[in-house]
């Protein structure tokens, strides 16, 4: 009860402050960053920004390193977290903005008064979706009436959604209960680098400087998705043994930073010199040297399929039955996965040994239709160059 009252007071403050600054002159562009995977786009925005416009990047604490990079580039960066600072600092700047870019769900957006001159654009942080979210997540239906109304107000606040396929557009339409005409088939800006030989070359250099033993080897990357509670990911006993069934390959294990305890446990189980853990490297960098990607419900699959080195992609979904219930998977999952889900260690070993090449053409047509290396340019043309 107390929590609900505090939420109501917080929303009231947001509404009040947004109303006070409703008619403020529009001179800002704001990017609210909870993922650090769109720095190239933000820098391109800064280069193309009209002289009479201010670009602010509000970032969550986990992205401080990325914010430092942007600040060194001359971009104004501000730490972002919920609280009174958000109400009295960020809200007035939003009300003085032409455009606000978001890469995630931000609850406070549902509380502001939305001027017609302000466009809020959802860029999202992933190119596709295997797991369900929003209204498709079964847990949403168990929330209070107040929470459900609050959720929908946030979903409705996004004027446009930048997507790379009609498929992802329909995912947002169904997950957020918003009209399909808000979906803009522009492409996923973060995917542009996957088409650039120069970026791939630099990423390979970063990887090989850290792990030179990966050169001229079959690299198997195991990168499972992060579960929201941080505790439900319990891989089956014998996982390391199964991943290392090809003795000529090197297995790279990349877990979410919040799974450090599990990583320590897996390191103890590993007795092979052909297993390395790479917290120091980004998943995207590791993809450029990967011959076989093993994941489960992670959006990393949609990026990997675009790379020229992509050879095989395995979906090790040992907890598929449970995951179908919470949070759920897209209803037509089995119709578009490039390979069938693997649920047992025995089948995983077999697939690793076979090392069959995967044809990604249908998969990419389904999810990466508008990803061609020029999505950033189209975003800049639509949202930045049109600013007066």
mmCIF file of C-alpha atoms in Angstrom:
data_model
loop_
_atom_site.group_PDB
_atom_site.id
_atom_site.type_symbol
_atom_site.label_atom_id
_atom_site.label_comp_id
_atom_site.label_asym_id
_atom_site.label_seq_id
_atom_site.Cartn_x
_atom_site.Cartn_y
_atom_site.Cartn_z
ATOM 1 C CA UNK A 1 0.000 0.000 0.000
ATOM 2 C CA UNK A 2 2.789 2.409 0.976
ATOM 3 C CA UNK A 3 4.628 1.607 -2.255
ATOM 4 C CA UNK A 4 1.558 2.428 -4.339
ATOM 5 C CA UNK A 5 1.079 5.750 -2.545
ATOM 6 C CA UNK A 6 4.709 6.710 -3.164
ATOM 7 C CA UNK A 7 4.332 5.819 -6.845
ATOM 8 C CA UNK A 8 1.231 8.022 -7.097
ATOM 9 C CA UNK A 9 3.090 10.946 -5.462
ATOM 10 C CA UNK A 10 6.072 10.436 -7.780
ATOM 11 C CA UNK A 11 3.865 10.404 -10.885
ATOM 12 C CA UNK A 12 2.074 13.529 -9.621
ATOM 13 C CA UNK A 13 5.411 15.346 -9.281
ATOM 14 C CA UNK A 14 6.394 14.341 -12.816
ATOM 15 C CA UNK A 15 3.064 15.600 -14.172
ATOM 16 C CA UNK A 16 3.330 18.845 -12.241
ATOM 17 C CA UNK A 17 6.875 19.644 -13.378
ATOM 18 C CA UNK A 18 6.121 18.663 -16.996
ATOM 19 C CA UNK A 19 3.068 20.941 -16.933
ATOM 20 C CA UNK A 20 5.094 23.862 -15.548
ATOM 21 C CA UNK A 21 7.592 23.515 -18.420
ATOM 22 C CA UNK A 22 5.047 22.504 -21.082
ATOM 23 C CA UNK A 23 5.480 25.626 -23.228
ATOM 24 C CA UNK A 24 9.240 25.821 -22.940
ATOM 25 C CA UNK A 25 11.085 26.614 -26.189
ATOM 26 C CA UNK A 26 12.220 23.406 -27.921
ATOM 27 C CA UNK A 27 15.990 23.392 -28.316
ATOM 28 C CA UNK A 28 17.174 19.989 -27.048
ATOM 29 C CA UNK A 29 17.720 16.479 -28.302
ATOM 30 C CA UNK A 30 17.994 13.886 -25.548
ATOM 31 C CA UNK A 31 19.243 10.310 -25.624
ATOM 32 C CA UNK A 32 18.404 8.237 -22.525
ATOM 33 C CA UNK A 33 20.904 5.393 -22.399
ATOM 34 C CA UNK A 34 20.567 2.170 -20.435
ATOM 35 C CA UNK A 35 22.675 0.123 -22.899
ATOM 36 C CA UNK A 36 26.052 1.175 -24.302
ATOM 37 C CA UNK A 37 25.581 -0.379 -27.733
ATOM 38 C CA UNK A 38 24.692 2.699 -29.780
ATOM 39 C CA UNK A 39 27.682 4.978 -29.265
ATOM 40 C CA UNK A 40 28.301 5.230 -33.004
ATOM 41 C CA UNK A 41 24.800 6.552 -33.560
ATOM 42 C CA UNK A 42 25.092 9.086 -30.726
ATOM 43 C CA UNK A 43 28.384 10.408 -32.110
ATOM 44 C CA UNK A 44 26.819 10.686 -35.573
ATOM 45 C CA UNK A 45 23.966 12.674 -34.042
ATOM 46 C CA UNK A 46 26.477 15.019 -32.415
ATOM 47 C CA UNK A 47 28.246 15.604 -35.737
ATOM 48 C CA UNK A 48 24.985 16.401 -37.533
ATOM 49 C CA UNK A 49 23.320 18.412 -34.755
ATOM 50 C CA UNK A 50 22.184 21.922 -35.797
ATOM 51 C CA UNK A 51 24.094 24.692 -34.026
ATOM 52 C CA UNK A 52 20.986 25.928 -32.214
ATOM 53 C CA UNK A 53 20.266 22.485 -30.684
ATOM 54 C CA UNK A 54 21.735 20.884 -27.553
ATOM 55 C CA UNK A 55 22.413 17.136 -27.335
ATOM 56 C CA UNK A 56 22.251 15.593 -23.863
ATOM 57 C CA UNK A 57 22.936 11.943 -23.066
ATOM 58 C CA UNK A 58 21.446 10.750 -19.788
ATOM 59 C CA UNK A 59 23.019 7.457 -18.781
ATOM 60 C CA UNK A 60 22.462 4.834 -16.120
ATOM 61 C CA UNK A 61 25.421 4.219 -13.740
ATOM 62 C CA UNK A 62 26.347 0.896 -15.381
ATOM 63 C CA UNK A 63 27.241 2.811 -18.554
ATOM 64 C CA UNK A 64 29.705 5.227 -17.003
ATOM 65 C CA UNK A 65 32.572 4.003 -19.215
ATOM 66 C CA UNK A 66 30.494 4.632 -22.348
ATOM 67 C CA UNK A 67 29.478 8.054 -21.019
ATOM 68 C CA UNK A 68 33.147 8.920 -20.462
ATOM 69 C CA UNK A 69 33.820 7.989 -24.101
ATOM 70 C CA UNK A 70 30.998 10.277 -25.257
ATOM 71 C CA UNK A 71 32.117 13.105 -22.968
ATOM 72 C CA UNK A 72 35.633 12.893 -24.445
ATOM 73 C CA UNK A 73 33.964 13.338 -27.825
ATOM 74 C CA UNK A 74 32.463 16.611 -26.585
ATOM 75 C CA UNK A 75 28.940 15.337 -25.826
ATOM 76 C CA UNK A 76 27.142 16.481 -22.678
ATOM 77 C CA UNK A 77 26.536 13.472 -20.440
ATOM 78 C CA UNK A 78 24.528 13.375 -17.211
ATOM 79 C CA UNK A 79 24.074 10.463 -14.746
ATOM 80 C CA UNK A 80 20.494 9.224 -14.744
ATOM 81 C CA UNK A 81 18.463 7.408 -12.089
ATOM 82 C CA UNK A 82 14.963 7.672 -10.710
ATOM 83 C CA UNK A 83 14.371 10.165 -7.937
ATOM 84 C CA UNK A 84 13.948 13.888 -7.366
ATOM 85 C CA UNK A 85 16.963 14.711 -9.554
ATOM 86 C CA UNK A 86 15.136 13.114 -12.481
ATOM 87 C CA UNK A 87 11.993 15.126 -11.752
ATOM 88 C CA UNK A 88 13.680 18.501 -11.411
ATOM 89 C CA UNK A 89 16.536 18.091 -13.903
ATOM 90 C CA UNK A 90 15.599 15.661 -16.674
ATOM 91 C CA UNK A 91 11.876 16.452 -16.972
ATOM 92 C CA UNK A 92 12.412 20.201 -17.688
ATOM 93 C CA UNK A 93 15.002 19.310 -20.349
ATOM 94 C CA UNK A 94 12.624 16.798 -21.924
ATOM 95 C CA UNK A 95 9.897 19.433 -22.089
ATOM 96 C CA UNK A 96 12.402 21.671 -23.895
ATOM 97 C CA UNK A 97 13.215 18.965 -26.448
ATOM 98 C CA UNK A 98 12.278 18.277 -30.049
ATOM 99 C CA UNK A 99 13.225 14.620 -29.800
ATOM 100 C CA UNK A 100 13.873 12.136 -27.017
ATOM 101 C CA UNK A 101 15.534 8.835 -27.957
ATOM 102 C CA UNK A 102 15.148 5.825 -25.661
ATOM 103 C CA UNK A 103 16.757 2.393 -25.780
ATOM 104 C CA UNK A 104 14.519 0.764 -23.192
ATOM 105 C CA UNK A 105 11.325 1.044 -21.144
ATOM 106 C CA UNK A 106 11.499 4.121 -18.879
ATOM 107 C CA UNK A 107 8.525 4.316 -16.457
ATOM 108 C CA UNK A 108 8.626 8.089 -15.888
ATOM 109 C CA UNK A 109 7.674 8.746 -19.525
ATOM 110 C CA UNK A 110 4.132 7.653 -18.751
ATOM 111 C CA UNK A 111 3.742 10.551 -16.327
ATOM 112 C CA UNK A 112 4.686 13.534 -18.473
ATOM 113 C CA UNK A 113 2.345 15.784 -20.420
ATOM 114 C CA UNK A 114 3.366 15.128 -24.002
ATOM 115 C CA UNK A 115 3.549 18.267 -26.211
ATOM 116 C CA UNK A 116 2.807 17.794 -29.909
ATOM 117 C CA UNK A 117 6.181 19.332 -30.748
ATOM 118 C CA UNK A 118 7.982 16.585 -28.800
ATOM 119 C CA UNK A 119 8.680 13.264 -30.500
ATOM 120 C CA UNK A 120 9.692 10.300 -28.335
ATOM 121 C CA UNK A 121 11.467 7.585 -30.328
ATOM 122 C CA UNK A 122 12.071 4.034 -29.154
ATOM 123 C CA UNK A 123 15.347 2.650 -30.542
ATOM 124 C CA UNK A 124 15.378 -0.393 -28.228
ATOM 125 C CA UNK A 125 18.543 -2.288 -27.330
ATOM 126 C CA UNK A 126 18.102 -5.498 -29.324
ATOM 127 C CA UNK A 127 17.581 -6.304 -32.967
ATOM 128 C CA UNK A 128 15.019 -9.051 -32.422
ATOM 129 C CA UNK A 129 13.154 -10.890 -29.693
ATOM 130 C CA UNK A 130 12.919 -14.535 -28.734
ATOM 131 C CA UNK A 131 11.479 -14.031 -25.275
ATOM 132 C CA UNK A 132 8.235 -12.203 -24.579
ATOM 133 C CA UNK A 133 7.981 -8.837 -22.856
ATOM 134 C CA UNK A 134 5.357 -6.191 -22.161
ATOM 135 C CA UNK A 135 1.786 -7.481 -22.361
ATOM 136 C CA UNK A 136 2.989 -10.798 -23.764
ATOM 137 C CA UNK A 137 4.896 -11.539 -20.565
ATOM 138 C CA UNK A 138 2.554 -13.671 -18.429
ATOM 139 C CA UNK A 139 3.690 -11.924 -15.223
ATOM 140 C CA UNK A 140 2.280 -8.594 -16.460
ATOM 141 C CA UNK A 141 -1.275 -9.854 -16.115
ATOM 142 C CA UNK A 142 -0.673 -10.455 -12.394
ATOM 143 C CA UNK A 143 0.163 -6.817 -11.708
ATOM 144 C CA UNK A 144 -2.270 -4.346 -10.140
ATOM 145 C CA UNK A 145 -4.751 -2.290 -12.158
ATOM 146 C CA UNK A 146 -2.729 0.828 -11.306
ATOM 147 C CA UNK A 147 0.472 -0.783 -12.623
ATOM 148 C CA UNK A 148 -1.211 -1.929 -15.842
ATOM 149 C CA UNK A 149 -2.512 1.568 -16.575
ATOM 150 C CA UNK A 150 0.933 2.960 -15.836
ATOM 151 C CA UNK A 151 2.576 0.453 -18.208
ATOM 152 C CA UNK A 152 0.256 1.351 -21.072
ATOM 153 C CA UNK A 153 0.834 5.062 -20.588
ATOM 154 C CA UNK A 154 4.554 4.449 -21.038
ATOM 155 C CA UNK A 155 3.969 2.312 -24.150
ATOM 156 C CA UNK A 156 1.666 4.969 -25.600
ATOM 157 C CA UNK A 157 4.244 7.702 -24.999
ATOM 158 C CA UNK A 158 6.485 6.393 -27.792
ATOM 159 C CA UNK A 159 5.559 8.170 -31.025
ATOM 160 C CA UNK A 160 7.768 6.019 -33.228
ATOM 161 C CA UNK A 161 9.634 2.722 -32.981
ATOM 162 C CA UNK A 162 12.791 2.215 -35.064
ATOM 163 C CA UNK A 163 12.879 -1.425 -36.214
ATOM 164 C CA UNK A 164 14.742 -3.591 -38.718
ATOM 165 C CA UNK A 165 11.839 -5.769 -39.837
ATOM 166 C CA UNK A 166 8.080 -6.063 -40.000
ATOM 167 C CA UNK A 167 8.552 -9.013 -37.648
ATOM 168 C CA UNK A 168 10.004 -6.863 -34.863
ATOM 169 C CA UNK A 169 7.358 -4.243 -35.590
ATOM 170 C CA UNK A 170 4.667 -6.818 -34.904
ATOM 171 C CA UNK A 171 6.445 -7.870 -31.710
ATOM 172 C CA UNK A 172 6.175 -4.277 -30.432
ATOM 173 C CA UNK A 173 2.606 -3.963 -31.683
ATOM 174 C CA UNK A 174 1.557 -7.055 -29.730
ATOM 175 C CA UNK A 175 3.791 -6.493 -26.710
ATOM 176 C CA UNK A 176 2.910 -2.830 -26.228
ATOM 177 C CA UNK A 177 -0.611 -2.673 -27.717
ATOM 178 C CA UNK A 178 0.296 0.198 -30.020
ATOM 179 C CA UNK A 179 -0.622 0.799 -33.698
ATOM 180 C CA UNK A 180 1.627 -0.778 -36.318
ATOM 181 C CA UNK A 181 1.903 2.523 -38.189
ATOM 182 C CA UNK A 182 4.223 3.755 -35.435
ATOM 183 C CA UNK A 183 6.813 1.222 -36.615
ATOM 184 C CA UNK A 184 9.478 2.752 -38.853
ATOM 185 C CA UNK A 185 11.370 0.269 -41.040
ATOM 186 C CA UNK A 186 14.729 2.009 -40.821
ATOM 187 C CA UNK A 187 17.075 -0.683 -39.586
ATOM 188 C CA UNK A 188 18.918 -1.200 -36.336
ATOM 189 C CA UNK A 189 21.754 1.411 -36.081
ATOM 190 C CA UNK A 190 23.919 -0.786 -33.883
ATOM 191 C CA UNK A 191 24.042 -3.413 -36.654
ATOM 192 C CA UNK A 192 25.855 -1.063 -39.056
ATOM 193 C CA UNK A 193 29.284 -1.931 -37.682
ATOM 194 C CA UNK A 194 28.725 -5.613 -38.446
ATOM 195 C CA UNK A 195 28.902 -4.702 -42.149
ATOM 196 C CA UNK A 196 32.135 -2.688 -41.912
ATOM 197 C CA UNK A 197 35.434 -4.473 -42.614
ATOM 198 C CA UNK A 198 37.404 -1.824 -40.725
ATOM 199 C CA UNK A 199 35.374 -2.274 -37.540
ATOM 200 C CA UNK A 200 35.593 -6.078 -37.795
ATOM 201 C CA UNK A 201 39.364 -5.865 -38.225
ATOM 202 C CA UNK A 202 39.725 -3.634 -35.149
ATOM 203 C CA UNK A 203 37.413 -5.886 -33.086
ATOM 204 C CA UNK A 204 39.474 -8.944 -34.055
ATOM 205 C CA UNK A 205 42.624 -7.140 -32.975
ATOM 206 C CA UNK A 206 41.083 -6.396 -29.567
ATOM 207 C CA UNK A 207 40.119 -10.045 -29.118
ATOM 208 C CA UNK A 208 43.450 -11.490 -30.241
ATOM 209 C CA UNK A 209 45.409 -9.052 -28.065
ATOM 210 C CA UNK A 210 43.533 -10.434 -25.064
ATOM 211 C CA UNK A 211 43.358 -14.079 -26.180
ATOM 212 C CA UNK A 212 45.976 -14.849 -28.865
ATOM 213 C CA UNK A 213 45.271 -18.581 -28.448
ATOM 214 C CA UNK A 214 42.022 -18.088 -30.390
ATOM 215 C CA UNK A 215 43.881 -17.455 -33.642
ATOM 216 C CA UNK A 216 43.547 -20.214 -36.243
ATOM 217 C CA UNK A 217 41.249 -22.201 -33.960
ATOM 218 C CA UNK A 218 37.599 -23.143 -34.080
ATOM 219 C CA UNK A 219 36.046 -20.756 -31.561
ATOM 220 C CA UNK A 220 32.859 -21.838 -29.792
ATOM 221 C CA UNK A 221 31.199 -18.961 -27.931
ATOM 222 C CA UNK A 222 28.695 -19.813 -25.204
ATOM 223 C CA UNK A 223 26.610 -16.703 -24.452
ATOM 224 C CA UNK A 224 23.293 -17.413 -22.700
ATOM 225 C CA UNK A 225 20.762 -14.673 -21.960
ATOM 226 C CA UNK A 226 20.465 -13.039 -18.567
ATOM 227 C CA UNK A 227 17.433 -14.033 -16.507
ATOM 228 C CA UNK A 228 15.707 -11.067 -14.872
ATOM 229 C CA UNK A 229 15.958 -12.440 -11.343
ATOM 230 C CA UNK A 230 19.658 -13.202 -11.755
ATOM 231 C CA UNK A 231 19.274 -16.544 -10.005
ATOM 232 C CA UNK A 232 17.154 -18.816 -12.189
ATOM 233 C CA UNK A 233 19.960 -19.652 -14.625
ATOM 234 C CA UNK A 234 21.229 -23.009 -13.401
ATOM 235 C CA UNK A 235 22.867 -24.905 -16.282
ATOM 236 C CA UNK A 236 22.834 -28.700 -16.197
ATOM 237 C CA UNK A 237 25.733 -30.537 -14.580
ATOM 238 C CA UNK A 238 28.277 -31.556 -17.167
ATOM 239 C CA UNK A 239 27.857 -28.443 -19.324
ATOM 240 C CA UNK A 240 31.585 -27.696 -19.570
ATOM 241 C CA UNK A 241 32.348 -31.274 -20.568
ATOM 242 C CA UNK A 242 29.742 -31.094 -23.328
ATOM 243 C CA UNK A 243 30.919 -27.726 -24.632
ATOM 244 C CA UNK A 244 34.480 -29.051 -24.948
ATOM 245 C CA UNK A 245 33.585 -32.211 -26.861
ATOM 246 C CA UNK A 246 35.589 -30.948 -29.855
ATOM 247 C CA UNK A 247 39.132 -31.131 -28.482
ATOM 248 C CA UNK A 248 40.494 -29.028 -31.337
ATOM 249 C CA UNK A 249 38.226 -26.092 -30.505
ATOM 250 C CA UNK A 250 38.493 -23.386 -27.856
ATOM 251 C CA UNK A 251 35.362 -22.598 -25.869
ATOM 252 C CA UNK A 252 34.804 -18.998 -24.802
ATOM 253 C CA UNK A 253 32.231 -18.515 -22.042
ATOM 254 C CA UNK A 254 30.641 -15.075 -21.803
ATOM 255 C CA UNK A 255 28.134 -14.645 -18.983
ATOM 256 C CA UNK A 256 26.253 -11.574 -17.832
ATOM 257 C CA UNK A 257 28.295 -9.480 -15.321
ATOM 258 C CA UNK A 258 25.669 -10.161 -12.634
ATOM 259 C CA UNK A 259 26.348 -13.897 -12.894
ATOM 260 C CA UNK A 260 29.832 -13.718 -11.389
ATOM 261 C CA UNK A 261 29.026 -16.373 -8.771
ATOM 262 C CA UNK A 262 27.966 -18.827 -11.461
ATOM 263 C CA UNK A 263 31.052 -18.020 -13.497
ATOM 264 C CA UNK A 264 33.272 -18.810 -10.529
ATOM 265 C CA UNK A 265 31.474 -22.140 -10.137
ATOM 266 C CA UNK A 266 31.934 -23.024 -13.802
ATOM 267 C CA UNK A 267 35.598 -22.088 -13.627
ATOM 268 C CA UNK A 268 36.045 -24.588 -10.801
ATOM 269 C CA UNK A 269 34.328 -27.276 -12.883
ATOM 270 C CA UNK A 270 36.559 -26.592 -15.871
ATOM 271 C CA UNK A 271 39.679 -28.725 -16.078
ATOM 272 C CA UNK A 272 40.345 -28.074 -19.756
ATOM 273 C CA UNK A 273 42.913 -25.641 -21.109
ATOM 274 C CA UNK A 274 40.529 -25.092 -24.029
ATOM 275 C CA UNK A 275 38.052 -23.036 -21.959
ATOM 276 C CA UNK A 276 38.452 -19.327 -21.328
ATOM 277 C CA UNK A 277 36.216 -16.739 -19.657
ATOM 278 C CA UNK A 278 36.113 -13.289 -21.258
ATOM 279 C CA UNK A 279 34.495 -10.662 -19.056
ATOM 280 C CA UNK A 280 37.030 -8.115 -20.301
ATOM 281 C CA UNK A 281 35.716 -8.296 -23.869
ATOM 282 C CA UNK A 282 32.308 -7.341 -25.207
ATOM 283 C CA UNK A 283 30.059 -10.034 -26.622
ATOM 284 C CA UNK A 284 29.933 -8.200 -29.955
ATOM 285 C CA UNK A 285 33.729 -8.210 -30.242
ATOM 286 C CA UNK A 286 33.810 -11.935 -29.507
ATOM 287 C CA UNK A 287 31.262 -12.615 -32.243
ATOM 288 C CA UNK A 288 33.706 -11.573 -34.977
ATOM 289 C CA UNK A 289 36.016 -14.523 -34.190
ATOM 290 C CA UNK A 290 33.248 -17.021 -33.433
ATOM 291 C CA UNK A 291 32.731 -20.071 -35.641
ATOM 292 C CA UNK A 292 29.951 -21.589 -33.536
ATOM 293 C CA UNK A 293 27.658 -19.497 -31.349
ATOM 294 C CA UNK A 294 25.747 -21.324 -28.641
ATOM 295 C CA UNK A 295 23.030 -19.287 -26.970
ATOM 296 C CA UNK A 296 19.438 -19.753 -25.825
ATOM 297 C CA UNK A 297 17.002 -16.818 -25.779
ATOM 298 C CA UNK A 298 19.505 -14.013 -26.307
ATOM 299 C CA UNK A 299 19.209 -11.402 -29.045
ATOM 300 C CA UNK A 300 22.913 -11.934 -29.763
ATOM 301 C CA UNK A 301 21.771 -14.472 -32.375
ATOM 302 C CA UNK A 302 20.307 -11.695 -34.538
ATOM 303 C CA UNK A 303 23.664 -9.889 -34.642
ATOM 304 C CA UNK A 304 25.794 -12.975 -35.212
ATOM 305 C CA UNK A 305 23.806 -14.026 -38.278
ATOM 306 C CA UNK A 306 24.899 -10.835 -40.086
ATOM 307 C CA UNK A 307 28.641 -11.435 -39.730
ATOM 308 C CA UNK A 308 30.675 -12.921 -42.598
ATOM 309 C CA UNK A 309 32.323 -15.416 -40.226
ATOM 310 C CA UNK A 310 28.987 -16.801 -38.962
ATOM 311 C CA UNK A 311 29.199 -20.548 -39.527
ATOM 312 C CA UNK A 312 26.875 -22.313 -37.105
ATOM 313 C CA UNK A 313 24.328 -21.254 -34.512
ATOM 314 C CA UNK A 314 23.031 -23.588 -31.804
ATOM 315 C CA UNK A 315 20.162 -22.835 -29.411
ATOM 316 C CA UNK A 316 20.795 -24.751 -26.191
ATOM 317 C CA UNK A 317 17.435 -24.334 -24.449
ATOM 318 C CA UNK A 318 17.714 -26.881 -21.639
ATOM 319 C CA UNK A 319 14.971 -25.079 -19.672
ATOM 320 C CA UNK A 320 12.646 -24.510 -22.635
ATOM 321 C CA UNK A 321 9.495 -25.854 -20.943
ATOM 322 C CA UNK A 322 9.956 -23.580 -17.922
ATOM 323 C CA UNK A 323 10.931 -20.587 -20.036
ATOM 324 C CA UNK A 324 7.805 -20.979 -22.135
ATOM 325 C CA UNK A 325 5.804 -20.315 -18.972
ATOM 326 C CA UNK A 326 7.883 -17.438 -17.628
ATOM 327 C CA UNK A 327 8.600 -15.036 -19.254
ATOM 328 C CA UNK A 328 7.464 -16.866 -22.392
ATOM 329 C CA UNK A 329 8.800 -17.155 -25.937
ATOM 330 C CA UNK A 330 7.443 -15.777 -29.202
ATOM 331 C CA UNK A 331 4.546 -17.945 -30.394
ATOM 332 C CA UNK A 332 6.046 -18.725 -33.801
ATOM 333 C CA UNK A 333 9.574 -19.370 -32.519
ATOM 334 C CA UNK A 334 9.963 -22.782 -34.129
ATOM 335 C CA UNK A 335 8.905 -21.433 -37.530
ATOM 336 C CA UNK A 336 11.894 -19.115 -37.930
ATOM 337 C CA UNK A 337 14.779 -20.431 -35.833
ATOM 338 C CA UNK A 338 17.572 -21.404 -38.247
ATOM 339 C CA UNK A 339 18.248 -24.572 -36.211
ATOM 340 C CA UNK A 340 16.029 -26.614 -33.918
ATOM 341 C CA UNK A 341 16.261 -26.011 -30.162
ATOM 342 C CA UNK A 342 18.583 -28.380 -28.293
ATOM 343 C CA UNK A 343 17.383 -29.437 -24.858
ATOM 344 C CA UNK A 344 19.840 -32.163 -23.781
ATOM 345 C CA UNK A 345 23.599 -32.284 -23.293
ATOM 346 C CA UNK A 346 23.792 -35.370 -25.479
ATOM 347 C CA UNK A 347 22.219 -33.557 -28.430
ATOM 348 C CA UNK A 348 24.425 -30.543 -27.775
ATOM 349 C CA UNK A 349 27.546 -32.705 -28.032
ATOM 350 C CA UNK A 350 26.283 -34.244 -31.261
ATOM 351 C CA UNK A 351 25.620 -30.834 -32.831
ATOM 352 C CA UNK A 352 29.038 -29.510 -31.810
ATOM 353 C CA UNK A 353 30.745 -32.550 -33.321
ATOM 354 C CA UNK A 354 28.793 -32.290 -36.582
ATOM 355 C CA UNK A 355 29.651 -28.609 -36.960
ATOM 356 C CA UNK A 356 27.163 -28.180 -39.795
ATOM 357 C CA UNK A 357 27.058 -24.853 -41.610
ATOM 358 C CA UNK A 358 23.816 -22.918 -41.131
ATOM 359 C CA UNK A 359 21.975 -21.080 -43.894
ATOM 360 C CA UNK A 360 20.973 -17.726 -42.367
ATOM 361 C CA UNK A 361 19.162 -16.297 -45.422
ATOM 362 C CA UNK A 362 15.582 -16.958 -44.263
ATOM 363 C CA UNK A 363 16.407 -15.996 -40.683
ATOM 364 C CA UNK A 364 17.902 -12.667 -41.790
ATOM 365 C CA UNK A 365 15.030 -11.945 -44.169
ATOM 366 C CA UNK A 366 12.679 -12.466 -41.240
ATOM 367 C CA UNK A 367 14.541 -10.314 -38.682
ATOM 368 C CA UNK A 368 17.258 -8.290 -40.452
ATOM 369 C CA UNK A 369 15.400 -7.207 -43.572
ATOM 370 C CA UNK A 370 16.324 -3.528 -43.285
ATOM 371 C CA UNK A 371 19.785 -3.992 -41.807
ATOM 372 C CA UNK A 372 22.254 -3.167 -44.572
ATOM 373 C CA UNK A 373 24.942 -1.098 -42.853
ATOM 374 C CA UNK A 374 23.209 2.257 -43.407
ATOM 375 C CA UNK A 375 20.590 2.375 -40.649
ATOM 376 C CA UNK A 376 22.453 5.135 -38.794
ATOM 377 C CA UNK A 377 22.291 7.387 -41.864
ATOM 378 C CA UNK A 378 18.549 6.835 -42.156
ATOM 379 C CA UNK A 379 18.002 7.653 -38.466
ATOM 380 C CA UNK A 380 20.038 10.859 -38.853
ATOM 381 C CA UNK A 381 18.117 11.814 -42.023
ATOM 382 C CA UNK A 382 14.731 11.255 -40.401
ATOM 383 C CA UNK A 383 15.267 12.743 -36.964
ATOM 384 C CA UNK A 384 18.297 15.045 -36.926
ATOM 385 C CA UNK A 385 18.617 16.639 -40.371
ATOM 386 C CA UNK A 386 14.934 17.598 -40.327
ATOM 387 C CA UNK A 387 15.363 19.701 -37.167
ATOM 388 C CA UNK A 388 14.923 23.408 -37.782
#
